[in-house]
PDB file of C-alpha atoms and ligand atoms in Angstrom:
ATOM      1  CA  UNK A  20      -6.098  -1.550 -15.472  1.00  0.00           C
ATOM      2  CA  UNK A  21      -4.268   1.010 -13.684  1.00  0.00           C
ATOM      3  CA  UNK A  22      -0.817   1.367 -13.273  1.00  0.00           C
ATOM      4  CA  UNK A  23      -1.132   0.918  -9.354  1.00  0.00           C
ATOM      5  CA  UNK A  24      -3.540  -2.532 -10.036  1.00  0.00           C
ATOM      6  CA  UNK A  25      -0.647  -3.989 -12.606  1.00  0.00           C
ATOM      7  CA  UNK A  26       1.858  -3.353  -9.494  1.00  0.00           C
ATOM      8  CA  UNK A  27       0.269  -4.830  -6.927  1.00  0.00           C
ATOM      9  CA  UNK A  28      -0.657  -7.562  -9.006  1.00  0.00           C
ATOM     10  CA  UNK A  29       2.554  -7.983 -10.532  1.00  0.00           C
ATOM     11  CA  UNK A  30       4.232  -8.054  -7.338  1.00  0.00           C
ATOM     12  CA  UNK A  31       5.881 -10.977  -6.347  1.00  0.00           C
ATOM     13  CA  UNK A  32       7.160 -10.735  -2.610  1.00  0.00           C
ATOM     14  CA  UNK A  33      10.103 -13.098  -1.012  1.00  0.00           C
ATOM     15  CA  UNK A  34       9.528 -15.363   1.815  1.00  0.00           C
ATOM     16  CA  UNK A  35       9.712 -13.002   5.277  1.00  0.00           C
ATOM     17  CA  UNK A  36       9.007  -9.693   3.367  1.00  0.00           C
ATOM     18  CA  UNK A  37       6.054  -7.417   3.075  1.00  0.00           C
ATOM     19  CA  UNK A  38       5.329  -5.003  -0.291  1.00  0.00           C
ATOM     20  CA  UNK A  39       3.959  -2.008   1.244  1.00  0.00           C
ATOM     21  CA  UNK A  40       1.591   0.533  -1.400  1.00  0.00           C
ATOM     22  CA  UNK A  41       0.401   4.025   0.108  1.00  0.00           C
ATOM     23  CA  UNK A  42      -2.588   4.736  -0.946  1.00  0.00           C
ATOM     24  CA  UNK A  43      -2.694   8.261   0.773  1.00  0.00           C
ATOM     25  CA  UNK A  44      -4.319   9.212   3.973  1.00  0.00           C
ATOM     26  CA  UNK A  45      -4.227   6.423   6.325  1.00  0.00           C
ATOM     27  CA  UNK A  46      -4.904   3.857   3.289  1.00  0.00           C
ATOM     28  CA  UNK A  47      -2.253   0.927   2.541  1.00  0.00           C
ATOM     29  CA  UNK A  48      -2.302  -2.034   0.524  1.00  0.00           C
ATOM     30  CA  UNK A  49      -0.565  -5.328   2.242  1.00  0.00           C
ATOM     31  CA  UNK A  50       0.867  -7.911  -0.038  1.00  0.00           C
ATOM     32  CA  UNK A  51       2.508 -11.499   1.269  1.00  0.00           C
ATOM     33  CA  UNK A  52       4.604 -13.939   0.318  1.00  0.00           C
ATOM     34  CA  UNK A  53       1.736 -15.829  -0.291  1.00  0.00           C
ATOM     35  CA  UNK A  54       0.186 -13.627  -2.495  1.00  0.00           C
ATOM     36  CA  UNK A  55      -2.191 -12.339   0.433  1.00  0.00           C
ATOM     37  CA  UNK A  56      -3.865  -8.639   0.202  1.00  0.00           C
ATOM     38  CA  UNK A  57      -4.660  -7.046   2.730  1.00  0.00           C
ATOM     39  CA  UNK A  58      -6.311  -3.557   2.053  1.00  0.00           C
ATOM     40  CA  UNK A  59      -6.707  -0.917   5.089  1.00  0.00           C
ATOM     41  CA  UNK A  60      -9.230   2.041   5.291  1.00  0.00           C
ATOM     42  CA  UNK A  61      -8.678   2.822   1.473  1.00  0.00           C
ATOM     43  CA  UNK A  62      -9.898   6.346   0.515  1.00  0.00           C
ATOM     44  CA  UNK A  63     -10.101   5.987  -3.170  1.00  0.00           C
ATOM     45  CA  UNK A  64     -12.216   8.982  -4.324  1.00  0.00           C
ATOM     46  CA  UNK A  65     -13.409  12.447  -3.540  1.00  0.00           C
ATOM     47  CA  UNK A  66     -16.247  12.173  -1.128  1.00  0.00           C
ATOM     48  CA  UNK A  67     -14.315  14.057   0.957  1.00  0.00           C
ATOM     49  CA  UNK A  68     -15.001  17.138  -1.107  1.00  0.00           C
ATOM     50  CA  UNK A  69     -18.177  16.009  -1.925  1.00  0.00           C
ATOM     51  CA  UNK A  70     -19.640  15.853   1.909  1.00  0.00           C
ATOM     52  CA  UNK A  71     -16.869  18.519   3.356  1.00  0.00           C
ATOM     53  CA  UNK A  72     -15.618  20.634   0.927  1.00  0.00           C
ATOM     54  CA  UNK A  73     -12.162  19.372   1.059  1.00  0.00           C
ATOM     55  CA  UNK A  74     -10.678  19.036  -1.951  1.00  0.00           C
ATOM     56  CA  UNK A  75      -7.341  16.289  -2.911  1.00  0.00           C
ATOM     57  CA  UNK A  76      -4.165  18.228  -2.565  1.00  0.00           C
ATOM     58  CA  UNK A  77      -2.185  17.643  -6.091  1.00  0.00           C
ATOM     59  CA  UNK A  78       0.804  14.958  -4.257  1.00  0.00           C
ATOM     60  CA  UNK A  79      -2.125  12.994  -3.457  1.00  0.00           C
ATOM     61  CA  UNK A  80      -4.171  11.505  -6.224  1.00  0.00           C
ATOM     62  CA  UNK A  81      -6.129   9.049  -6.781  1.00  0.00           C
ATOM     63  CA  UNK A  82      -4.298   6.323  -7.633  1.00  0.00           C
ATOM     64  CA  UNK A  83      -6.404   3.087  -8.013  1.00  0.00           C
ATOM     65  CA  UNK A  84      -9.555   2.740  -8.957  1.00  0.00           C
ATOM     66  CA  UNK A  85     -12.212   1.299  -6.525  1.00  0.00           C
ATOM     67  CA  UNK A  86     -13.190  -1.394  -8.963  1.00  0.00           C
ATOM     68  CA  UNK A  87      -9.573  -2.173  -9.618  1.00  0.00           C
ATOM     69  CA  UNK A  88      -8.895  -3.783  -6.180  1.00  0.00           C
ATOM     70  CA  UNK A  89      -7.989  -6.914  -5.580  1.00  0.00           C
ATOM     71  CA  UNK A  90      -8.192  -7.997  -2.001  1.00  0.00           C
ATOM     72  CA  UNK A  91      -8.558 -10.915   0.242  1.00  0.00           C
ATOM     73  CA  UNK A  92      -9.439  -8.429   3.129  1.00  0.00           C
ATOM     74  CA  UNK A  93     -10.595  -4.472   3.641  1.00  0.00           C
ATOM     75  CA  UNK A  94     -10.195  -3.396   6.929  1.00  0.00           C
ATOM     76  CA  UNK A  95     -11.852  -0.150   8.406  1.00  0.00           C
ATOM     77  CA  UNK A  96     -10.713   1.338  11.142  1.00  0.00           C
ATOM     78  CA  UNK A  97     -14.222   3.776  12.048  1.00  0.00           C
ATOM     79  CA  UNK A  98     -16.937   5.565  10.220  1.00  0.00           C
ATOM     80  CA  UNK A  99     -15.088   8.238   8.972  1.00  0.00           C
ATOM     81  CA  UNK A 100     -15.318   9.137   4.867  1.00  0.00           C
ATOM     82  CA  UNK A 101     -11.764   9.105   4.451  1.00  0.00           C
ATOM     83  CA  UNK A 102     -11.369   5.696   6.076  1.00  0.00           C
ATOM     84  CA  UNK A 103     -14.723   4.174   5.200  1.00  0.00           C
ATOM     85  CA  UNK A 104     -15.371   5.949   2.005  1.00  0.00           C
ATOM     86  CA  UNK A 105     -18.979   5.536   0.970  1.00  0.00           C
ATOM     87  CA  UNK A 106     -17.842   6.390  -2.680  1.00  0.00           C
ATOM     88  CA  UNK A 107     -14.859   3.582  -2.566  1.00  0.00           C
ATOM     89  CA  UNK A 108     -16.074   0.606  -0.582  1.00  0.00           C
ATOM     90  CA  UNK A 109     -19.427  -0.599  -2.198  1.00  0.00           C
ATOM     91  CA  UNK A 110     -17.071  -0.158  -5.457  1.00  0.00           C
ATOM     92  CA  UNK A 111     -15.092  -2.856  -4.086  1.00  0.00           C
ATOM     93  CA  UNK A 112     -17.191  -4.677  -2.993  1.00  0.00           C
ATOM     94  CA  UNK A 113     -19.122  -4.994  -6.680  1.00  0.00           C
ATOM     95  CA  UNK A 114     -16.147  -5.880  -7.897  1.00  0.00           C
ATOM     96  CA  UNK A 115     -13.907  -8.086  -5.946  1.00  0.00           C
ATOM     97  CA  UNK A 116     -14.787 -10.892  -3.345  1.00  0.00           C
ATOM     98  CA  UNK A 117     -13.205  -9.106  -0.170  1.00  0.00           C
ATOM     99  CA  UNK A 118     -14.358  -9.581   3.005  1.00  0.00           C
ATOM    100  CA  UNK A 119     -14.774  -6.348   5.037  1.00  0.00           C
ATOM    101  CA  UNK A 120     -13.694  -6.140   8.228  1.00  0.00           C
ATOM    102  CA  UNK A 121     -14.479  -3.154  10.715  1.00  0.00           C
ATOM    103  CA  UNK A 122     -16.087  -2.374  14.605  1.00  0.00           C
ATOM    104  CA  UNK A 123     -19.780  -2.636  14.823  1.00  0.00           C
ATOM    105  CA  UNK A 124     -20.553   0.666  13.233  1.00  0.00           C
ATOM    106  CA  UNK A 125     -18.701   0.673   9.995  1.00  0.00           C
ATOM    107  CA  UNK A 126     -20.227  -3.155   9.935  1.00  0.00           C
ATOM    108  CA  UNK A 127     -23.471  -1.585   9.808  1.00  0.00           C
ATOM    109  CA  UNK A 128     -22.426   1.447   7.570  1.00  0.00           C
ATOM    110  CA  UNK A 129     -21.433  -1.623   5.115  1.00  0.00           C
ATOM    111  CA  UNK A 130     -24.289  -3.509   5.322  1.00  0.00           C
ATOM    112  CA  UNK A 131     -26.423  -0.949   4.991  1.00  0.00           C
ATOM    113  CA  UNK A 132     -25.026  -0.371   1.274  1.00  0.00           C
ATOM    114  CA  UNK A 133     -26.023  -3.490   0.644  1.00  0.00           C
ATOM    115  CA  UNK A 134     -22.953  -5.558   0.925  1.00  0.00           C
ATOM    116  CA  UNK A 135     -23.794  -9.280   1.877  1.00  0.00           C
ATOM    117  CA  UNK A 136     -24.085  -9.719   5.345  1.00  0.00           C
ATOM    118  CA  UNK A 137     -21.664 -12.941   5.347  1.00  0.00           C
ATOM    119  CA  UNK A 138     -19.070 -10.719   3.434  1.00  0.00           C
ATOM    120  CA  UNK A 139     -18.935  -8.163   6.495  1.00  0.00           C
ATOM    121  CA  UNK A 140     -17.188  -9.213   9.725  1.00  0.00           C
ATOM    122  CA  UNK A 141     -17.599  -7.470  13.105  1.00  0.00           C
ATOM    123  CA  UNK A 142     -14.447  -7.239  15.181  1.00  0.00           C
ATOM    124  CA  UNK A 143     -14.292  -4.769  17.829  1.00  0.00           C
ATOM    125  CA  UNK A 144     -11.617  -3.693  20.398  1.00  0.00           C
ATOM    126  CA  UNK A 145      -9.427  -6.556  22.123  1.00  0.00           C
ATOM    127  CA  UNK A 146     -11.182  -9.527  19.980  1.00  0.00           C
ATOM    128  CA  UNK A 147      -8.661 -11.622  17.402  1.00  0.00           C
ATOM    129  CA  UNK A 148     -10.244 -13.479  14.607  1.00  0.00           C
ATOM    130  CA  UNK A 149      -8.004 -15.221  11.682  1.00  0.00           C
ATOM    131  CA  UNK A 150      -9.859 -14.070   8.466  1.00  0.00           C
ATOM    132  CA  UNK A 151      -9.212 -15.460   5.107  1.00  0.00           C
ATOM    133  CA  UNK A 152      -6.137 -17.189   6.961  1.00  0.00           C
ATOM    134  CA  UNK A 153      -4.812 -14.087   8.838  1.00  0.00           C
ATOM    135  CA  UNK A 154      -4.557 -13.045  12.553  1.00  0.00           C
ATOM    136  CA  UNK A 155      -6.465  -9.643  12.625  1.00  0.00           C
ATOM    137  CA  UNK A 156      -6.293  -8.133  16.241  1.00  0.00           C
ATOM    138  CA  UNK A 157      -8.790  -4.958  16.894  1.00  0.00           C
ATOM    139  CA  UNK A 158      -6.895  -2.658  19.534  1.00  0.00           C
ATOM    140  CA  UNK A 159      -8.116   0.119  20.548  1.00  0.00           C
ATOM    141  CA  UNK A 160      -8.382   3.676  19.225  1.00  0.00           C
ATOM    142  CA  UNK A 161      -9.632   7.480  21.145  1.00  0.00           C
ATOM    143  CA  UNK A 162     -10.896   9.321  18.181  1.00  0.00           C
ATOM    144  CA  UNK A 163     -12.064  11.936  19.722  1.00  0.00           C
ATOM    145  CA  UNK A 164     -12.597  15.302  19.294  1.00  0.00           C
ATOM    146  CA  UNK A 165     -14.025  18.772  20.083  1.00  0.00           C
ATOM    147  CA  UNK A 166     -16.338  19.042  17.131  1.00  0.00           C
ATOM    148  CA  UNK A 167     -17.372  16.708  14.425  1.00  0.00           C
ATOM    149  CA  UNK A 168     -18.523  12.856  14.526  1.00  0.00           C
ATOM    150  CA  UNK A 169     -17.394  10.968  17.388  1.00  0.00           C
ATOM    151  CA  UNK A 170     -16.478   7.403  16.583  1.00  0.00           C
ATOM    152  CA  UNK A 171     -16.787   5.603  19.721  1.00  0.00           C
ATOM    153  CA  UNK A 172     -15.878   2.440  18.614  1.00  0.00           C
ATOM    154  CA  UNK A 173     -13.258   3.271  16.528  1.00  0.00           C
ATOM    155  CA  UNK A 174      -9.836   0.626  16.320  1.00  0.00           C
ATOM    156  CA  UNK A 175      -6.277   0.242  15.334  1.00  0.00           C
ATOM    157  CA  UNK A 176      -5.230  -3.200  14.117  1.00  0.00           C
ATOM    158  CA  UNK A 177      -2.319  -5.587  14.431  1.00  0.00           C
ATOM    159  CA  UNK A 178      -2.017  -8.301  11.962  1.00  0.00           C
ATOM    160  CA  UNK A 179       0.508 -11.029  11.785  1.00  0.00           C
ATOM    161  CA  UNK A 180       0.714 -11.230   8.516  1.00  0.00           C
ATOM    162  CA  UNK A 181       3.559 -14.776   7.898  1.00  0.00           C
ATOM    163  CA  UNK A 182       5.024 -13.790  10.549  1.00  0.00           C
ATOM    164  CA  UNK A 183       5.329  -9.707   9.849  1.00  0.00           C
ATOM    165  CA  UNK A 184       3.819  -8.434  12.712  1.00  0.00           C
ATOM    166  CA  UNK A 185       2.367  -4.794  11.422  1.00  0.00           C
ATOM    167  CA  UNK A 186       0.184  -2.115  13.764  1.00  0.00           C
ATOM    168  CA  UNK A 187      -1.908   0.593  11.933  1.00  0.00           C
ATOM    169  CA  UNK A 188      -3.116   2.618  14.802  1.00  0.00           C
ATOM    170  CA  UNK A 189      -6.279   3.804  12.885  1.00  0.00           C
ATOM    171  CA  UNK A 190      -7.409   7.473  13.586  1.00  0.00           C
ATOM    172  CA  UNK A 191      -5.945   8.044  17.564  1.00  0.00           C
ATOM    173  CA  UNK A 192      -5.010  10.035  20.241  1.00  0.00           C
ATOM    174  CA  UNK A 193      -1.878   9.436  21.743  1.00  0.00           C
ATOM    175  CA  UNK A 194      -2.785   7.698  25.486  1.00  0.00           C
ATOM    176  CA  UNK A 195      -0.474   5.074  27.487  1.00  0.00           C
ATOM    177  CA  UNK A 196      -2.702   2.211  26.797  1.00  0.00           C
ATOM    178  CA  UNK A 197      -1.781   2.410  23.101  1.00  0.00           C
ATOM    179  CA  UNK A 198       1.969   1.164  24.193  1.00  0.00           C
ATOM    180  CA  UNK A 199       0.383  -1.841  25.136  1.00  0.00           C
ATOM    181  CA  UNK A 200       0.571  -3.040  21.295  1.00  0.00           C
ATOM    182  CA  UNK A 201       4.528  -3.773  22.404  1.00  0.00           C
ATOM    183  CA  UNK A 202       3.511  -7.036  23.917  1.00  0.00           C
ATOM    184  CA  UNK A 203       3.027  -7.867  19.922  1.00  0.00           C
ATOM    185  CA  UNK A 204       6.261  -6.901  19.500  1.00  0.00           C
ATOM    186  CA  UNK A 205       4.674  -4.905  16.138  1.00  0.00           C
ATOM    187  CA  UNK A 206       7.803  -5.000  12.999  1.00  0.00           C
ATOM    188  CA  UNK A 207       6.023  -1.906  11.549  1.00  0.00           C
ATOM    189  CA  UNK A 208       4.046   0.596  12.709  1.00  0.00           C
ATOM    190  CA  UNK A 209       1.540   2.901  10.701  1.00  0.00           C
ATOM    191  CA  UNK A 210       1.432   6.115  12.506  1.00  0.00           C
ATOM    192  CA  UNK A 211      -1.157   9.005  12.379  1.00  0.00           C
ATOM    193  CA  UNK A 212       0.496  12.307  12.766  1.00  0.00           C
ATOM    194  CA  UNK A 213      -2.003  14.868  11.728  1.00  0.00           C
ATOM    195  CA  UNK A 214      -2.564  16.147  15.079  1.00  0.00           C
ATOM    196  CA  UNK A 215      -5.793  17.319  14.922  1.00  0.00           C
ATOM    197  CA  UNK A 216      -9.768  16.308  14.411  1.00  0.00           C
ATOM    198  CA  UNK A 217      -8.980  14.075  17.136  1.00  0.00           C
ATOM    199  CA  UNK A 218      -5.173  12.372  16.300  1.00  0.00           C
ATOM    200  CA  UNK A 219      -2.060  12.581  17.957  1.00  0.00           C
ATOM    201  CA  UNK A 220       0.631  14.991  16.893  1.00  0.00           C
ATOM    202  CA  UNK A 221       3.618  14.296  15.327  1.00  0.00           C
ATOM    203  CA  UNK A 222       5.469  14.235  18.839  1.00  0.00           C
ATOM    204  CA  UNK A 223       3.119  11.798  20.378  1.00  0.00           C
ATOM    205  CA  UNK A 224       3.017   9.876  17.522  1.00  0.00           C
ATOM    206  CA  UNK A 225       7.237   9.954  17.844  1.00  0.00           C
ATOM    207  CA  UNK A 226       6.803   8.901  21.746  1.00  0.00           C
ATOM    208  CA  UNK A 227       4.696   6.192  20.374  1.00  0.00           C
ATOM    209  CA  UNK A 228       6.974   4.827  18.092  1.00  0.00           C
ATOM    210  CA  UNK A 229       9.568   5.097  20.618  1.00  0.00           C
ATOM    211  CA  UNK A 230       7.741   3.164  22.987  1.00  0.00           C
ATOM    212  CA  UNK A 231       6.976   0.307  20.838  1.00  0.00           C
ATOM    213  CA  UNK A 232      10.102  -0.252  19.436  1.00  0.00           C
ATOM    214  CA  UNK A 233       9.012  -1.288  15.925  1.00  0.00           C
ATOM    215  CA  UNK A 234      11.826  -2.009  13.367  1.00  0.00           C
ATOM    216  CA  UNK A 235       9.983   0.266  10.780  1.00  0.00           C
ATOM    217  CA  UNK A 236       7.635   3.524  11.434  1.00  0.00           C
ATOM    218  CA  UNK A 237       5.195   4.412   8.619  1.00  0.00           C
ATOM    219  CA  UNK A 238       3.695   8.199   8.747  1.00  0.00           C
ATOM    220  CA  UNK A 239       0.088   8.527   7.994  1.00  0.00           C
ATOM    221  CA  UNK A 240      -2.615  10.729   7.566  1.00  0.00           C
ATOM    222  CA  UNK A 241      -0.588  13.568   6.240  1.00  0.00           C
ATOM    223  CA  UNK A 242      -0.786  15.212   2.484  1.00  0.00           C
ATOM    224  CA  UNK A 243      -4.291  14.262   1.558  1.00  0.00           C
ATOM    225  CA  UNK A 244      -6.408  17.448   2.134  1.00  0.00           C
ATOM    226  CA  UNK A 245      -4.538  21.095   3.011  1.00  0.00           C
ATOM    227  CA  UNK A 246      -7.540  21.076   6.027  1.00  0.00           C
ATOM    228  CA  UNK A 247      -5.794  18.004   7.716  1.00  0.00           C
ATOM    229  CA  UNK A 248      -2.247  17.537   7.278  1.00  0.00           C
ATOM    230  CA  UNK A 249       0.828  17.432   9.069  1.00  0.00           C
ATOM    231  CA  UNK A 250       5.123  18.124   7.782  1.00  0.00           C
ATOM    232  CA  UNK A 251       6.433  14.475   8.074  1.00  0.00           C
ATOM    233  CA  UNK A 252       9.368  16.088   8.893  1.00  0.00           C
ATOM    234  CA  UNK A 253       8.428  16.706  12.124  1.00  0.00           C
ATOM    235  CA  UNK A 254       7.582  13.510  12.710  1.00  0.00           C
ATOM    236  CA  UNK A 255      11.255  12.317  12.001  1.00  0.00           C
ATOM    237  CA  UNK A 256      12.814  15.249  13.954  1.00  0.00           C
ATOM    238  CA  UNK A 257      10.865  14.723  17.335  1.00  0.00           C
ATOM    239  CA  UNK A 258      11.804  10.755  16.482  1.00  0.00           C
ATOM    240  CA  UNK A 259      15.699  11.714  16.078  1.00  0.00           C
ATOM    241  CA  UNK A 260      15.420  13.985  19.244  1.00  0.00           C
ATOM    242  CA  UNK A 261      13.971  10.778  21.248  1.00  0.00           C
ATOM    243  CA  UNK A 262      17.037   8.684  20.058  1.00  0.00           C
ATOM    244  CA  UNK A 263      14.532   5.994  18.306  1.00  0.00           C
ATOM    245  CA  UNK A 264      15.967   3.305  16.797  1.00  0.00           C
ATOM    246  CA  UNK A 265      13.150   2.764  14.119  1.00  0.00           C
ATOM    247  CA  UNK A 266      13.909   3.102  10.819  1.00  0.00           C
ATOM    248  CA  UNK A 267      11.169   5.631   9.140  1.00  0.00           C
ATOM    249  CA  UNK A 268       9.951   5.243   6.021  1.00  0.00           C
ATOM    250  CA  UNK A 269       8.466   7.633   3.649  1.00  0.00           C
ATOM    251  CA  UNK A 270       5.976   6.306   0.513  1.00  0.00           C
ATOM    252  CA  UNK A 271       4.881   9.070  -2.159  1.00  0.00           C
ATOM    253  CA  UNK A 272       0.778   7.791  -2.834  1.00  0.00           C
ATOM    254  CA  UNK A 273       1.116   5.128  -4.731  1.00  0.00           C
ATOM    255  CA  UNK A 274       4.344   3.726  -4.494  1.00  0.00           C
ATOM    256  CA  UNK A 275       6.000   0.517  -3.585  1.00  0.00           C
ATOM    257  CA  UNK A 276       7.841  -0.475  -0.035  1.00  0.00           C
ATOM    258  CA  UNK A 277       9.169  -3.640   0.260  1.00  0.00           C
ATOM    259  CA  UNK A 278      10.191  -4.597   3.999  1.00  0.00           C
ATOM    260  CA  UNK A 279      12.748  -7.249   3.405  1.00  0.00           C
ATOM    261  CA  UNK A 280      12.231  -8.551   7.288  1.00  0.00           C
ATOM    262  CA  UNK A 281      15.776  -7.117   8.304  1.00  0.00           C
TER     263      UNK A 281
HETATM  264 ZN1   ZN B   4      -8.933  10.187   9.622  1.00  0.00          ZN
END
C-alpha cells in the first residue's frame, strides 16, 4: 500500500473537522469524523496522455493507486478523462465497494465498463439524494467551450458532510446562478481556476469565492498538465484585491488538510 492509502486510512479526524487529500486536478479525497470517504472526480493515471497527448507535469504525480482506494462514494462531476478517468474508475471499482455517483452521462460512461448497475447512481442538476448516509446535492455546472467535448450535463456538488458543508464546483464557467450555492451557506469551496477549455479564470473564480462567503477556498484544476493550468497566485491576488474574507488554502498532490471547523 501506498504511502497516500496508509494516510488516508490512518487518518483519524475530530468531531466537526474534515481531512482534506489533493489528489491533483480537480480530484480530492473527503474523510469524516465518522470515518466516511468521500472521493471526487479522481484522475489517478495517464489517460490523459494516452487519448491527448498531455503528459503529467513533475509537481503532479500520481499519487494513489486506483486499486488502492478506499471509498464509501466517487463522485464525477462530467465525462471528461481527467474527471472520469476511464483508466482510474473501473480500477476502483474492481477493487473497492464504492458507489459512483455522477449526471446521466458519466452514469452511462460507468455502466458501460461494466460496473453494476445498482453500484452507479444518477443525480443530475438541482436533485439531493443522501447516499451511503450523506446529503449529495448536484448544482449546476456551464462547461462549455469553443472546441472539444461539450458536457451538457455536467455538475458541481455540495455535500453536507456532519455538518461541513463543502461545494466543488466541478469543471465551470463563472455565471451568476453559480452564487446561488450561498443559500448552503458552503464552509469550503473547491474552485476551478484554469480559465480555459471551458472554466472560469482565476478572477471569476475570486468573484465567486467572494460571493459565497465560504470560510475556506480550495484552488483546483491547476498544475496537472502544462496544456491546462493556471498560477494559484493569481487566484489569491484577485481574492486579496476583492477584500475576501476566505481563508485560501493551498495542498501540494497528495497531501493532508485538516479543516478543524473554525
Ligand atoms: Zn477538467
Amino acid at each position: 500500500m501506498g504511502r497516500m492509502a496508509e494516510a488516508i486510512r490512518g487518518t483519524g479526524v475530530a468531531p466537526g473537522a474534515l481531512g482534506i487529500f489533493w489528489l491533483g486536478g480537480a480530484g480530492f479525497v473527503l474523510k469524516t469524523a465518522q470515518g466516511k470517504v468521500v472521493v471526487i472526480d479522481p484522475y489517478l493515471s495517464n489517460s490523459l496522455d494516452r487519448v491527448y497527448g498531455w503528459k503529467r507535469l513533475p509537481s503532479s504525480p500520481v499519487v494513489l493507486q486506483p486499486r488502492e482506494v478506499e471509498a464509501d462514494l466517487v463522485l464525477t462531476t462530467h465525462a471528461h478523462e481527467d474527471h472520469l478517468d476511464p483508466d482510474s474508475i473501473p480500477g476502483i471499482a474492481e477493487a473497492s465497494q464504492a458507489i459512483f455517483v455522477g449526471p446521466t452521462t458519466c452514469v452511462e460512461t460507468m455502466r458501460g465498463w461494466g460496473i453494476p448497475t445498482e453500484r452507479v447512481l444518477e443525480i443530475n442538476r438541482g436533485e439531493e439524494r443522501v447516499i451511503a448516509g450523506i446529503p449529495v446535492s448536484a448544482v449546476v455546472a456551464h462547461h462549455v467551450s469553443p472546441a472539444g467535448a461539450q458536457t451538457p450535463d455536467a455538475v458541481g456538488y455540495v455535500l453536507d458532510l456532519e455538518g461541513t458543508v463543502i461545494y466543488h464546483t466541478g469543471d465551470s464557467l463563472y455565471t451568476a446562478d453559480l452564487g446561488r450555492v450561498k443559500e448552503r451557506h458552503p464552509d469550503i469551496l473547491f474552485v476551478v481556476i484554469n480559465g480555459q477549455y471551458g472554466n472560469m479564470s482565476s478572477e471569476e473564480a475570486a468573484r465567486l469565492t467572494a460571493e459565497l462567503t465560504p470560510r475556506r477556498v480550495i484552488p483546483m484544476h491547476w498544475g496537472l498538465v502544462a496544456e491546462n493550468t493556471a498560477e494559484p497566485c493569481e487566484f489569491l491576488g484577485a481574492l486579496g484585491t476583492l477584500g475576501s474574507q476566505a481563508q485560501p488554502v493551498i495542498i501540494a498532490p497528495g497531501d493532508l488538510y485538516v479543516y478543524t471547523g473554525v
